[in-house]
Amino acid sequence: MKEGSINSMDASTRNKKSPAQLLKSSDASIAPAPDKAVQFVFRDPTCTWGEPLIMAMDVGHSYDTESGDNDNDTQQQQQQQTKHLLFECVDICIDEGSTCCIMGANGSGKSTLLRLLAKEEEPMEGTIHHAHNLSVGYFDQHVADNLIVQHHSSSTATITALSFLTNHFPKKTEQELRGELIAFGLNTHQISTNVQFLSGGERCR
């Protein structure tokens, strides 16, 4: 119960208050305090390209990848895949300085399209073109767990957010890394906690 609310008072304290004071106390919120707001800061790039960063041309994709035994089976498979494409004929041009948002119903292929744009996968149809020397940062809900599994497979030591970043960015000081983690909404206790005991959202941060 929130301190100061009418429910937190004992009977003797309530008896000493006037009706107006009791009404004011009843308006006090006893809801838990909201989570700390997290503001992500993405640094500006240090170079320019003068051309579209990512271009998708006539892209289509499906996960029906079973192979046929002969040409007739292959032709039939291609026809079936065309009917079951997650999406097709997608054209996208992402320019420098632009902010893009992909919206759609569940299962419509939003995550798949993002993986294709980042060249994590190759599209079944069409082409994806990146500007010369472009480096794409890609992150999804499974990346954090996969990184932790890879770290555990190569080391038996307890992994914390701080030790993980120390291992991947050895040139940065501990103070710099702590500052980065705090900027993403982790407190000093979470920074030194075994990541296995952090929530999914905390791991992703």
Coordinates of N, CA and C in Angstrom, one line a residue:
M1 N 0.8 -1.2 0.0 CA 0.0 0.0 0.0 C 0.9 1.2 0.0
K2 N 0.4 2.2 -0.8 CA 1.2 3.4 -0.9 C 1.1 4.3 0.4
E3 N 2.3 4.7 0.9 CA 2.3 5.6 2.1 C 1.4 6.8 1.9
G4 N 0.6 7.1 2.9 CA -0.3 8.2 2.8 C -1.7 7.9 2.3
S5 N -1.9 6.7 1.7 CA -3.3 6.3 1.3 C -4.1 6.0 2.5
I6 N -5.4 6.0 2.3 CA -6.3 5.8 3.4 C -6.2 4.3 3.9
N7 N -5.8 3.4 3.0 CA -5.7 2.0 3.4 C -4.5 1.7 4.3
S8 N -3.5 2.7 4.3 CA -2.3 2.4 5.0 C -2.4 3.0 6.5
M9 N -3.5 3.6 6.8 CA -3.7 4.2 8.1 C -4.3 3.2 9.1
D10 N -3.9 3.2 10.3 CA -4.6 2.4 11.3 C -5.9 3.1 11.8
A11 N -6.7 2.5 12.6 CA -8.0 3.0 13.0 C -7.8 4.3 13.8
S12 N -6.8 4.3 14.7 CA -6.7 5.5 15.6 C -6.3 6.7 14.8
T13 N -5.5 6.6 13.7 CA -5.1 7.7 12.9 C -6.3 8.2 12.1
R14 N -7.1 7.3 11.5 CA -8.3 7.7 10.8 C -9.2 8.4 11.6
N15 N -9.4 8.0 12.9 CA -10.3 8.7 13.8 C -10.0 10.2 14.1
K16 N -8.7 10.5 14.0 CA -8.2 11.8 14.3 C -8.3 12.7 13.1
K17 N -8.6 12.2 11.9 CA -8.7 13.0 10.7 C -10.2 13.5 10.5
S18 N -10.3 14.6 9.8 CA -11.6 15.1 9.5 C -12.1 14.4 8.2
P19 N -13.4 14.5 8.0 CA -14.0 13.9 6.7 C -13.3 14.4 5.5
A20 N -13.0 15.7 5.4 CA -12.3 16.2 4.2 C -10.9 15.6 4.1
Q21 N -10.2 15.4 5.2 CA -8.8 14.8 5.1 C -8.9 13.4 4.6
L22 N -9.9 12.7 5.1 CA -10.1 11.3 4.7 C -10.4 11.1 3.2
L23 N -11.3 12.1 2.7 CA -11.6 12.1 1.3 C -10.3 12.3 0.5
K24 N -9.5 13.2 0.9 CA -8.3 13.5 0.2 C -7.3 12.3 0.2
S25 N -7.3 11.6 1.3 CA -6.4 10.4 1.4 C -6.9 9.3 0.5
S26 N -8.2 9.2 0.4 CA -8.8 8.1 -0.5 C -8.5 8.3 -2.0
D27 N -8.1 9.6 -2.3 CA -7.7 9.8 -3.7 C -6.3 9.5 -4.0
A28 N -5.5 9.1 -3.0 CA -4.1 8.8 -3.3 C -4.0 7.5 -4.0
S29 N -3.2 7.4 -5.1 CA -3.0 6.2 -5.9 C -2.1 5.2 -5.1
I30 N -2.6 4.0 -5.1 CA -1.8 2.9 -4.5 C -1.3 1.9 -5.6
A31 N -1.3 2.4 -6.8 CA -0.7 1.6 -7.9 C 0.8 1.6 -7.8
P32 N 1.4 0.5 -8.3 CA 2.9 0.5 -8.3 C 3.5 1.6 -9.2
A33 N 4.7 2.0 -8.8 CA 5.4 3.0 -9.6 C 5.7 2.5 -11.0
P34 N 5.5 3.3 -12.0 CA 5.8 2.8 -13.4 C 7.3 2.5 -13.6
D35 N 7.6 1.7 -14.5 CA 9.0 1.3 -14.9 C 9.7 2.6 -15.3
K36 N 11.0 2.6 -15.1 CA 11.8 3.7 -15.6 C 11.8 3.8 -17.1
A37 N 11.6 5.0 -17.6 CA 11.5 5.2 -19.1 C 12.9 5.0 -19.6
V38 N 13.0 4.3 -20.7 CA 14.3 4.0 -21.4 C 14.3 4.7 -22.7
Q39 N 15.3 5.5 -22.9 CA 15.5 6.3 -24.2 C 16.7 5.8 -24.9
F40 N 16.5 5.2 -26.1 CA 17.6 4.7 -26.9 C 18.2 5.8 -27.7
V41 N 19.5 5.9 -27.7 CA 20.3 6.9 -28.4 C 21.1 6.2 -29.5
F42 N 20.8 6.5 -30.8 CA 21.6 5.9 -31.9 C 22.5 7.0 -32.4
R43 N 23.8 6.7 -32.4 CA 24.7 7.7 -32.8 C 24.6 8.0 -34.3
D44 N 24.9 9.2 -34.7 CA 24.8 9.5 -36.2 C 26.0 8.9 -36.9
P45 N 25.8 8.4 -38.1 CA 26.9 7.8 -38.9 C 28.0 8.9 -39.2
T46 N 29.2 8.4 -39.4 CA 30.3 9.3 -39.6 C 30.7 9.4 -41.1
C47 N 29.8 8.9 -42.0 CA 30.1 9.0 -43.4 C 28.8 9.1 -44.2
T48 N 28.8 9.5 -45.4 CA 27.7 9.5 -46.3 C 27.9 8.7 -47.6
W49 N 26.8 8.3 -48.2 CA 27.0 7.5 -49.4 C 26.5 8.2 -50.7
G50 N 25.6 9.1 -50.6 CA 25.1 9.7 -51.8 C 24.2 8.9 -52.7
E51 N 23.7 7.8 -52.1 CA 22.9 6.9 -52.9 C 22.0 6.1 -51.9
P52 N 20.9 5.5 -52.4 CA 20.0 4.7 -51.4 C 20.9 3.7 -50.7
L53 N 20.6 3.6 -49.4 CA 21.3 2.6 -48.5 C 20.9 1.2 -48.8
I54 N 19.6 1.0 -48.9 CA 19.1 -0.4 -49.2 C 18.0 -0.3 -50.2
M55 N 18.1 -1.2 -51.2 CA 17.0 -1.2 -52.2 C 16.6 -2.7 -52.4
A56 N 15.2 -2.9 -52.3 CA 14.6 -4.2 -52.5 C 13.8 -4.1 -53.8
M57 N 14.1 -5.0 -54.7 CA 13.4 -4.9 -56.0 C 12.7 -6.2 -56.3
D58 N 11.3 -6.1 -56.4 CA 10.5 -7.3 -56.8 C 10.8 -8.5 -55.9
V59 N 10.8 -8.3 -54.6 CA 11.2 -9.3 -53.6 C 10.0 -10.1 -53.2
G60 N 10.2 -11.4 -53.2 CA 9.2 -12.4 -52.7 C 9.9 -13.4 -51.9
H61 N 9.2 -14.0 -50.9 CA 9.8 -15.1 -50.1 C 8.8 -16.0 -49.5
S62 N 9.3 -17.3 -49.3 CA 8.5 -18.3 -48.7 C 9.4 -19.3 -48.0
Y63 N 8.9 -20.0 -47.1 CA 9.7 -21.0 -46.4 C 9.4 -22.5 -46.8
D64 N 8.6 -22.6 -47.9 CA 8.4 -23.9 -48.4 C 9.5 -24.3 -49.3
T65 N 10.5 -25.1 -48.8 CA 11.8 -25.3 -49.5 C 12.0 -26.8 -49.8
E66 N 11.0 -27.6 -49.7 CA 11.2 -29.0 -50.0 C 11.6 -29.2 -51.5
S67 N 12.5 -30.1 -51.8 CA 13.0 -30.2 -53.2 C 12.3 -31.4 -53.8
G68 N 12.0 -31.3 -55.1 CA 11.4 -32.4 -55.9 C 12.4 -33.4 -56.4
D69 N 11.9 -34.5 -56.9 CA 12.8 -35.6 -57.4 C 13.1 -35.4 -58.9
N70 N 12.2 -34.7 -59.6 CA 12.4 -34.6 -61.0 C 11.9 -33.2 -61.5
D71 N 12.0 -32.9 -62.8 CA 11.6 -31.6 -63.3 C 10.2 -31.3 -63.0
N72 N 9.3 -32.3 -63.2 CA 7.9 -32.1 -63.0 C 7.6 -31.7 -61.6
D73 N 8.3 -32.4 -60.6 CA 8.1 -32.1 -59.2 C 8.6 -30.7 -58.9
T74 N 9.7 -30.4 -59.5 CA 10.3 -29.0 -59.3 C 9.4 -28.0 -59.8
Q75 N 8.8 -28.2 -61.0 CA 7.8 -27.2 -61.5 C 6.6 -27.1 -60.7
Q76 N 6.1 -28.2 -60.2 CA 4.9 -28.2 -59.3 C 5.2 -27.5 -58.0
Q77 N 6.4 -27.8 -57.5 CA 6.9 -27.2 -56.2 C 6.9 -25.6 -56.4
Q78 N 7.4 -25.1 -57.5 CA 7.5 -23.7 -57.7 C 6.2 -23.1 -57.8
Q79 N 5.2 -23.8 -58.4 CA 3.8 -23.3 -58.5 C 3.2 -23.2 -57.1
Q80 N 3.5 -24.3 -56.3 CA 2.9 -24.3 -54.9 C 3.5 -23.2 -54.1
Q81 N 4.9 -22.9 -54.3 CA 5.5 -21.9 -53.5 C 5.0 -20.5 -53.9
T82 N 4.7 -20.3 -55.2 CA 4.1 -19.0 -55.6 C 2.8 -18.8 -54.9
K83 N 2.0 -19.8 -54.6 CA 0.7 -19.7 -54.0 C 0.9 -19.4 -52.5
H84 N 2.0 -19.8 -51.9 CA 2.2 -19.7 -50.5 C 3.3 -18.7 -50.1
L85 N 3.6 -17.8 -50.9 CA 4.6 -16.8 -50.6 C 4.1 -15.9 -49.4
L86 N 5.0 -15.6 -48.5 CA 4.6 -14.7 -47.4 C 4.3 -13.3 -48.0
F87 N 5.1 -12.9 -49.0 CA 4.8 -11.6 -49.7 C 5.5 -11.7 -51.0
E88 N 5.2 -10.9 -51.9 CA 5.8 -10.9 -53.3 C 5.7 -9.5 -53.9
C89 N 6.5 -9.2 -54.9 CA 6.6 -8.0 -55.6 C 6.8 -6.8 -54.7
V90 N 7.7 -6.9 -53.7 CA 8.0 -5.9 -52.7 C 9.1 -5.0 -53.3
D91 N 8.9 -3.7 -53.3 CA 9.9 -2.7 -53.7 C 10.1 -1.7 -52.6
I92 N 11.3 -1.6 -52.1 CA 11.6 -0.7 -51.0 C 12.9 0.1 -51.3
C93 N 12.9 1.4 -51.0 CA 14.1 2.2 -51.2 C 14.3 2.9 -49.9
I94 N 15.4 2.7 -49.2 CA 15.7 3.3 -47.9 C 16.9 4.3 -48.1
D95 N 16.6 5.6 -48.0 CA 17.6 6.6 -48.2 C 18.3 7.0 -46.9
E96 N 19.4 7.7 -47.1 CA 20.1 8.2 -45.9 C 19.2 9.2 -45.1
G97 N 19.3 9.1 -43.8 CA 18.5 10.0 -43.0 C 17.0 9.7 -42.8
S98 N 16.6 8.6 -43.5 CA 15.1 8.3 -43.4 C 14.9 7.4 -42.2
T99 N 13.6 7.4 -41.8 CA 13.2 6.5 -40.7 C 12.0 5.7 -41.3
C100 N 12.1 4.4 -41.2 CA 11.1 3.5 -41.8 C 10.4 2.6 -40.8
C101 N 9.2 2.3 -40.9 CA 8.4 1.5 -40.1 C 7.7 0.5 -40.9
I102 N 7.8 -0.8 -40.6 CA 7.1 -1.9 -41.4 C 6.0 -2.4 -40.5
M103 N 4.8 -2.3 -41.0 CA 3.6 -2.7 -40.2 C 2.8 -3.8 -40.9
G104 N 2.2 -4.6 -40.2 CA 1.4 -5.7 -40.8 C 0.9 -6.6 -39.7
A105 N -0.1 -7.5 -40.1 CA -0.7 -8.4 -39.2 C 0.3 -9.5 -38.8
N106 N 0.1 -10.2 -37.7 CA 0.9 -11.3 -37.2 C 1.0 -12.3 -38.3
G107 N 2.3 -12.8 -38.6 CA 2.5 -13.8 -39.5 C 2.5 -13.4 -41.0
S108 N 2.5 -12.0 -41.2 CA 2.5 -11.5 -42.6 C 3.9 -11.4 -43.2
G109 N 4.9 -11.7 -42.3 CA 6.3 -11.7 -42.9 C 7.1 -10.4 -42.6
K110 N 6.7 -9.7 -41.5 CA 7.5 -8.4 -41.2 C 8.9 -8.8 -40.8
S111 N 9.1 -9.7 -39.9 CA 10.4 -10.1 -39.4 C 11.2 -10.7 -40.5
T112 N 10.6 -11.5 -41.4 CA 11.3 -12.1 -42.5 C 11.8 -11.0 -43.5
L113 N 11.0 -10.0 -43.7 CA 11.4 -9.0 -44.6 C 12.6 -8.2 -44.1
L114 N 12.6 -8.0 -42.8 CA 13.7 -7.3 -42.1 C 15.0 -8.1 -42.3
R115 N 14.8 -9.4 -42.1 CA 16.0 -10.3 -42.2 C 16.6 -10.2 -43.7
L116 N 15.7 -10.2 -44.6 CA 16.1 -10.1 -46.0 C 16.8 -8.8 -46.3
L117 N 16.2 -7.7 -45.8 CA 16.8 -6.4 -46.0 C 18.2 -6.3 -45.4
A118 N 18.4 -7.0 -44.2 CA 19.7 -7.0 -43.6 C 20.6 -8.0 -44.2
K119 N 20.2 -8.8 -45.2 CA 20.9 -9.9 -45.8 C 21.3 -11.0 -44.8
E120 N 20.4 -11.2 -43.9 CA 20.6 -12.4 -43.0 C 20.1 -13.6 -43.7
E121 N 19.2 -13.4 -44.7 CA 18.7 -14.5 -45.6 C 18.7 -14.0 -47.0
E122 N 18.6 -14.9 -48.0 CA 18.5 -14.5 -49.4 C 17.1 -14.7 -49.8
P123 N 16.5 -13.7 -50.5 CA 15.1 -13.9 -51.0 C 15.0 -14.9 -52.0
M124 N 13.8 -15.6 -52.1 CA 13.5 -16.5 -53.1 C 13.3 -15.9 -54.5
E125 N 12.8 -14.7 -54.4 CA 12.5 -13.9 -55.6 C 13.1 -12.5 -55.5
G126 N 13.5 -11.9 -56.6 CA 13.9 -10.5 -56.5 C 15.4 -10.3 -56.0
T127 N 15.8 -9.1 -55.7 CA 17.1 -8.8 -55.3 C 17.1 -7.7 -54.2
I128 N 18.1 -7.8 -53.3 CA 18.4 -6.8 -52.3 C 19.7 -6.2 -52.6
H129 N 19.8 -4.9 -52.7 CA 21.1 -4.2 -52.9 C 21.4 -3.3 -51.8
H130 N 22.7 -3.4 -51.3 CA 23.2 -2.5 -50.2 C 24.2 -1.5 -50.9
A131 N 24.2 -0.3 -50.4 CA 25.3 0.6 -50.8 C 26.6 0.1 -50.5
H132 N 27.6 0.5 -51.2 CA 29.0 0.1 -51.1 C 29.5 0.3 -49.7
N133 N 30.1 -0.7 -49.0 CA 30.6 -0.6 -47.7 C 29.6 -0.3 -46.6
L134 N 28.3 -0.5 -46.9 CA 27.3 -0.4 -45.9 C 27.3 -1.5 -44.9
S135 N 27.3 -1.2 -43.6 CA 27.2 -2.1 -42.5 C 25.9 -2.0 -41.8
V136 N 25.1 -3.1 -41.8 CA 23.8 -3.1 -41.3 C 23.8 -3.8 -39.9
G137 N 23.2 -3.1 -38.9 CA 23.1 -3.7 -37.6 C 21.7 -4.3 -37.5
Y138 N 21.6 -5.6 -37.2 CA 20.4 -6.3 -37.1 C 20.2 -6.9 -35.7
F139 N 19.0 -6.7 -35.2 CA 18.7 -7.3 -33.8 C 17.3 -7.7 -33.8
D140 N 17.1 -9.0 -33.3 CA 15.7 -9.4 -33.1 C 15.6 -10.1 -31.7
Q141 N 14.4 -10.6 -31.4 CA 14.2 -11.1 -30.0 C 15.0 -12.3 -29.7
H142 N 15.6 -13.0 -30.7 CA 16.4 -14.2 -30.4 C 17.9 -14.0 -30.3
V143 N 18.3 -12.8 -30.8 CA 19.8 -12.5 -30.8 C 20.4 -12.6 -29.5
A144 N 19.8 -12.0 -28.5 CA 20.4 -11.9 -27.1 C 20.6 -13.3 -26.6
D145 N 19.6 -14.2 -26.7 CA 19.7 -15.6 -26.2 C 20.8 -16.3 -27.0
N146 N 20.8 -16.1 -28.3 CA 21.9 -16.8 -29.1 C 23.3 -16.4 -28.7
L147 N 23.5 -15.1 -28.4 CA 24.8 -14.6 -28.0 C 25.2 -15.3 -26.7
I148 N 24.2 -15.4 -25.8 CA 24.5 -15.9 -24.5 C 24.9 -17.4 -24.6
V149 N 24.1 -18.2 -25.4 CA 24.4 -19.6 -25.7 C 25.8 -19.7 -26.2
Q150 N 26.2 -18.9 -27.2 CA 27.5 -19.0 -27.8 C 28.6 -18.7 -26.7
H151 N 28.4 -17.7 -25.9 CA 29.3 -17.4 -24.8 C 29.5 -18.5 -23.9
H152 N 28.4 -19.2 -23.5 CA 28.5 -20.3 -22.5 C 29.2 -21.5 -23.1
S153 N 29.1 -21.7 -24.5 CA 29.7 -22.8 -25.1 C 31.2 -22.7 -25.1
S154 N 31.7 -21.4 -25.0 CA 33.2 -21.2 -25.1 C 33.8 -20.8 -23.7
S155 N 32.9 -20.7 -22.7 CA 33.4 -20.3 -21.4 C 32.4 -20.8 -20.3
T156 N 33.0 -21.2 -19.2 CA 32.2 -21.7 -18.1 C 32.0 -20.6 -17.0
A157 N 32.5 -19.5 -17.2 CA 32.4 -18.4 -16.2 C 31.0 -17.8 -16.3
T158 N 30.6 -17.3 -15.1 CA 29.3 -16.6 -15.1 C 29.3 -15.4 -16.0
I159 N 28.3 -15.2 -16.7 CA 28.2 -14.1 -17.7 C 27.2 -13.0 -17.1
T160 N 27.7 -11.8 -17.0 CA 26.9 -10.6 -16.7 C 26.9 -9.7 -17.9
A161 N 26.0 -8.7 -17.8 CA 26.0 -7.7 -18.9 C 27.3 -7.0 -19.1
L162 N 27.9 -6.7 -17.9 CA 29.2 -6.0 -17.9 C 30.3 -6.9 -18.5
S163 N 30.4 -8.2 -18.0 CA 31.4 -9.1 -18.5 C 31.3 -9.4 -20.0
F164 N 30.0 -9.5 -20.4 CA 29.8 -9.7 -21.8 C 30.3 -8.6 -22.7
L165 N 30.0 -7.4 -22.3 CA 30.5 -6.2 -23.1 C 32.0 -6.1 -23.0
T166 N 32.6 -6.4 -21.8 CA 34.0 -6.3 -21.6 C 34.7 -7.3 -22.6
N167 N 34.1 -8.5 -22.8 CA 34.7 -9.5 -23.7 C 34.6 -9.0 -25.2
H168 N 33.5 -8.3 -25.5 CA 33.3 -7.9 -26.9 C 34.0 -6.6 -27.3
F169 N 34.2 -5.7 -26.2 CA 34.8 -4.4 -26.5 C 35.9 -4.2 -25.5
P170 N 37.0 -4.9 -25.7 CA 38.1 -4.9 -24.8 C 38.8 -3.5 -24.7
K171 N 38.7 -2.6 -25.7 CA 39.3 -1.3 -25.7 C 38.6 -0.3 -24.9
K172 N 37.3 -0.6 -24.5 CA 36.6 0.3 -23.7 C 36.8 0.1 -22.2
T173 N 36.8 1.2 -21.4 CA 37.0 1.0 -20.0 C 35.7 0.6 -19.3
E174 N 35.9 0.1 -18.1 CA 34.7 -0.4 -17.4 C 33.7 0.7 -17.1
Q175 N 34.2 1.9 -16.9 CA 33.3 3.1 -16.7 C 32.5 3.4 -17.9
E176 N 33.2 3.3 -19.1 CA 32.5 3.6 -20.3 C 31.4 2.5 -20.5
L177 N 31.7 1.3 -20.3 CA 30.7 0.2 -20.5 C 29.5 0.3 -19.5
R178 N 29.8 0.7 -18.3 CA 28.8 0.9 -17.3 C 27.8 2.0 -17.7
G179 N 28.4 3.1 -18.3 CA 27.6 4.2 -18.7 C 26.7 3.8 -19.9
E180 N 27.2 2.9 -20.8 CA 26.4 2.5 -21.9 C 25.2 1.7 -21.4
L181 N 25.5 0.8 -20.4 CA 24.4 -0.1 -19.9 C 23.4 0.7 -19.1
I182 N 23.8 1.7 -18.3 CA 22.9 2.5 -17.6 C 22.0 3.3 -18.6
A183 N 22.6 3.8 -19.7 CA 21.9 4.5 -20.7 C 20.7 3.7 -21.3
F184 N 20.9 2.4 -21.3 CA 19.8 1.5 -21.8 C 18.9 1.0 -20.7
G185 N 18.9 1.7 -19.5 CA 17.9 1.4 -18.5 C 18.3 0.3 -17.5
L186 N 19.5 -0.2 -17.5 CA 19.9 -1.2 -16.5 C 20.5 -0.5 -15.3
N187 N 20.1 -0.9 -14.1 CA 20.7 -0.3 -12.9 C 22.0 -1.0 -12.5
T188 N 22.6 -0.5 -11.5 CA 23.9 -1.1 -11.1 C 23.8 -2.6 -10.6
H189 N 22.7 -2.9 -10.1 CA 22.5 -4.3 -9.6 C 22.3 -5.2 -10.9
Q190 N 21.5 -4.8 -11.8 CA 21.3 -5.6 -13.0 C 22.5 -5.8 -13.9
I191 N 23.4 -4.7 -13.9 CA 24.6 -4.8 -14.6 C 25.5 -6.0 -14.2
S192 N 25.5 -6.3 -12.9 CA 26.4 -7.3 -12.4 C 25.7 -8.6 -12.0
T193 N 24.4 -8.7 -12.5 CA 23.6 -9.9 -12.3 C 23.8 -10.9 -13.4
N194 N 23.9 -12.2 -13.1 CA 23.9 -13.3 -14.1 C 22.8 -13.1 -15.1
V195 N 23.1 -13.0 -16.4 CA 22.1 -12.7 -17.4 C 21.0 -13.8 -17.4
Q196 N 21.2 -15.0 -16.8 CA 20.2 -16.0 -16.8 C 19.0 -15.6 -15.9
F197 N 19.3 -14.7 -15.0 CA 18.3 -14.2 -14.0 C 17.6 -12.9 -14.4
L198 N 18.0 -12.4 -15.6 CA 17.4 -11.1 -16.1 C 16.2 -11.5 -16.9
S199 N 15.2 -10.6 -17.0 CA 14.1 -10.8 -17.9 C 14.5 -10.7 -19.3
G200 N 13.6 -11.1 -20.2 CA 13.9 -11.1 -21.7 C 14.1 -9.7 -22.1
G201 N 13.3 -8.7 -21.7 CA 13.6 -7.3 -22.1 C 14.9 -6.8 -21.6
E202 N 15.3 -7.2 -20.3 CA 16.5 -6.7 -19.8 C 17.7 -7.3 -20.6
R203 N 17.6 -8.5 -21.0 CA 18.7 -9.1 -21.8 C 18.8 -8.4 -23.1
C204 N 17.7 -8.1 -23.8 CA 17.8 -7.4 -25.1 C 18.4 -6.1 -24.9
R205 N 18.2 -5.4 -23.9 CA 18.8 -4.1 -23.7 C 20.3 -4.2 -23.7

